[in-house]
Amino acid sequence: MHEMSITMSLLDTIRAEMEKAALKELRSVRIRVGELTAVEPEALRFCFEASIKGTPFEGAALEIEEAPLRGRCKDCGNVFRIIKFERTCPGCGCSSVEMAGGNELDIVSMEGV
Amino acid sequence: MHEIVIEEKILARNDEIAARNRKALSDKGVYAINIVSAPGAGKTSLIERMAAELKALGIGFAVVEGDLEGDFDSKRIERLGIPALQITTGRACHLDAHQVSHALPWVFAQPGIELLVIENVGNMVCPAEYDLGEDMKVMVMSAAEGDDKPLKYPAIFSASEALIINKSDLVPHTDFDIKKARDNALKVNPYLKIFETSCRTGAGVAEWARFLAGAVRHAK
């Protein structure tokens, strides 16, 4: 289960940002998880909540933004959602498509006081 | 309330170390592959089989073995006269760039090395997210698994450049449909280069080794 080591990396970043901004309390953290990542959002939430218990971050909310798998048509530039790995552009019908999203594993923002 | 916009990768620290590994390897003229698979698909057997082929092609290589416990795999490789270093990850289900960075001084101390083979922990989920600094991620699946595996574990198939379908000698004894497995893999990742091997009979290993040797030479 790598959600725990991902949580540890996330908490490292949060700790550094809290220090930089001289914040005392963490209220919420927003992350973005792509559809194609091997990360299970609910497992991540479990790890996050378990890891902040009894720390100054306890009670902070984890907001998970899920990013769908998307493709960009190399011919017409259309960006569309890829469902069941179907890579045909619904705009022009060609299959020359590059990935345009779905691999995200980002920390977007955080709120504190 | 104070909002801080961060917008960076959660694994940015791992990615930074991976980039450093990649640069250090490239500076020393060492090409690196990261072999991933479910437990028991035949990663170590493949490395054993590749050894003679790569030697014949004049490619010197070293192996870094990732396992939760024990040094069984590195012992197997060393028996063939190939330098092997074992990394035990303890509870962690994957290697990360930091662990690999600690293995690099050992790699660079091995004479005549052009290729580093990193055998990741047997796991089809976690290694997908961790860049180690390799030049090529190589996925191994076996005919003892389902031909629908690429659709069930798309992240790892999508992150790989080469796919080796191993245990091809078992195909006649299973319901595994090799054409379906190929189609499913290409559906998830149209750029995958696919090889079929049997580490038991040795079939297909030479073709894979030639492709790998080409990639090693091309990188120079």
PDB file of C-alpha atoms in Angstrom, chain A residues 1-2 5-6 9-10 13 17 21 23 27 31-32 36-39 74 84-87 97 99 103 105-113, chain B residues 1-11 91 93-94 123-130 150-151 154-156 158 186-191:
ATOM      1  CA  MET A   1       0.000   0.000   0.000  1.00  0.00           C
ATOM      2  CA  HIS A   2       1.821   3.073  -1.267  1.00  0.00           C
ATOM      3  CA  SER A   5       4.215   6.837   1.561  1.00  0.00           C
ATOM      4  CA  ILE A   6       2.300   9.267  -0.652  1.00  0.00           C
ATOM      5  CA  SER A   9       5.297  13.092   1.066  1.00  0.00           C
ATOM      6  CA  LEU A  10       2.133  15.164   1.216  1.00  0.00           C
ATOM      7  CA  THR A  13       5.113  19.529   1.808  1.00  0.00           C
ATOM      8  CA  GLU A  17       4.460  25.413   3.663  1.00  0.00           C
ATOM      9  CA  ALA A  21       3.674  31.038   6.071  1.00  0.00           C
ATOM     10  CA  LEU A  23       0.550  29.138  10.199  1.00  0.00           C
ATOM     11  CA  ARG A  27      -7.848  23.551   8.116  1.00  0.00           C
ATOM     12  CA  ILE A  31      -5.194  17.444  -3.851  1.00  0.00           C
ATOM     13  CA  ARG A  32      -5.785  16.261  -7.424  1.00  0.00           C
ATOM     14  CA  LEU A  36      -5.034   6.615 -14.399  1.00  0.00           C
ATOM     15  CA  THR A  37      -2.888   6.840 -11.271  1.00  0.00           C
ATOM     16  CA  ALA A  38      -2.515   3.775  -9.126  1.00  0.00           C
ATOM     17  CA  VAL A  39      -3.856   5.672  -6.152  1.00  0.00           C
ATOM     18  CA  LYS A  74      -3.320  15.705 -32.663  1.00  0.00           C
ATOM     19  CA  LYS A  84     -12.751   2.518 -21.587  1.00  0.00           C
ATOM     20  CA  PHE A  85      -9.482   3.466 -23.322  1.00  0.00           C
ATOM     21  CA  GLU A  86     -11.373   4.405 -26.483  1.00  0.00           C
ATOM     22  CA  ARG A  87      -8.963   6.790 -28.178  1.00  0.00           C
ATOM     23  CA  VAL A  97      -4.490  11.127 -29.789  1.00  0.00           C
ATOM     24  CA  MET A  99      -2.732  11.968 -23.293  1.00  0.00           C
ATOM     25  CA  ASN A 103      -1.856  11.069 -14.486  1.00  0.00           C
ATOM     26  CA  LEU A 105      -1.036  13.378  -8.368  1.00  0.00           C
ATOM     27  CA  ASP A 106      -0.764  16.983  -7.219  1.00  0.00           C
ATOM     28  CA  ILE A 107      -1.124  19.047  -4.124  1.00  0.00           C
ATOM     29  CA  VAL A 108      -3.281  21.956  -5.257  1.00  0.00           C
ATOM     30  CA  SER A 109      -3.626  24.200  -2.206  1.00  0.00           C
ATOM     31  CA  MET A 110      -4.084  24.308   1.536  1.00  0.00           C
ATOM     32  CA  GLU A 111      -5.862  26.510   4.046  1.00  0.00           C
ATOM     33  CA  GLY A 112      -4.840  27.354   7.572  1.00  0.00           C
ATOM     34  CA  VAL A 113      -4.800  30.052  10.216  1.00  0.00           C
TER      35      VAL A 113
ATOM     36  CA  MET B   1      -8.061  32.052   7.035  1.00  0.00           C
ATOM     37  CA  HIS B   2      -5.049  31.904   4.806  1.00  0.00           C
ATOM     38  CA  GLU B   3      -5.068  30.019   1.518  1.00  0.00           C
ATOM     39  CA  ILE B   4      -1.782  28.866   0.030  1.00  0.00           C
ATOM     40  CA  VAL B   5      -1.744  27.783  -3.593  1.00  0.00           C
ATOM     41  CA  ILE B   6       0.906  25.097  -4.049  1.00  0.00           C
ATOM     42  CA  GLU B   7       0.268  23.310  -7.374  1.00  0.00           C
ATOM     43  CA  GLU B   8       3.087  20.826  -7.306  1.00  0.00           C
ATOM     44  CA  LYS B   9       3.403  17.063  -7.570  1.00  0.00           C
ATOM     45  CA  ILE B  10       2.933  15.246  -4.287  1.00  0.00           C
ATOM     46  CA  LEU B  11       5.928  13.087  -5.185  1.00  0.00           C
ATOM     47  CA  ARG B  91       7.403  -2.927   4.633  1.00  0.00           C
ATOM     48  CA  CYS B  93       5.825  -2.266  -1.545  1.00  0.00           C
ATOM     49  CA  HIS B  94       8.025  -0.500  -4.106  1.00  0.00           C
ATOM     50  CA  ASN B 123       3.698  -5.458  -7.258  1.00  0.00           C
ATOM     51  CA  MET B 124       1.555  -4.141 -10.099  1.00  0.00           C
ATOM     52  CA  VAL B 125       0.171  -1.095  -8.352  1.00  0.00           C
ATOM     53  CA  CYS B 126       2.663   0.910  -6.341  1.00  0.00           C
ATOM     54  CA  PRO B 127       5.767   0.978  -8.597  1.00  0.00           C
ATOM     55  CA  ALA B 128       3.702   2.787 -11.249  1.00  0.00           C
ATOM     56  CA  GLU B 129       3.910   6.061  -9.319  1.00  0.00           C
ATOM     57  CA  TYR B 130       7.606   6.034  -8.426  1.00  0.00           C
ATOM     58  CA  PRO B 150      -3.737  -4.555 -18.738  1.00  0.00           C
ATOM     59  CA  LEU B 151      -7.322  -3.323 -18.333  1.00  0.00           C
ATOM     60  CA  PRO B 154      -3.802   0.308 -16.531  1.00  0.00           C
ATOM     61  CA  ALA B 155      -1.465   2.648 -14.610  1.00  0.00           C
ATOM     62  CA  ILE B 156       1.544   0.342 -14.772  1.00  0.00           C
ATOM     63  CA  SER B 158       0.539   2.988 -19.336  1.00  0.00           C
ATOM     64  CA  LEU B 186      -2.068  -1.732 -26.746  1.00  0.00           C
ATOM     65  CA  LYS B 187      -5.482  -0.346 -25.903  1.00  0.00           C
ATOM     66  CA  VAL B 188      -4.091   1.034 -22.644  1.00  0.00           C
ATOM     67  CA  ASN B 189      -0.766   2.060 -24.185  1.00  0.00           C
ATOM     68  CA  PRO B 190      -0.532   2.161 -27.999  1.00  0.00           C
ATOM     69  CA  TYR B 191       3.240   2.810 -27.822  1.00  0.00           C
TER      70      TYR B 191
END
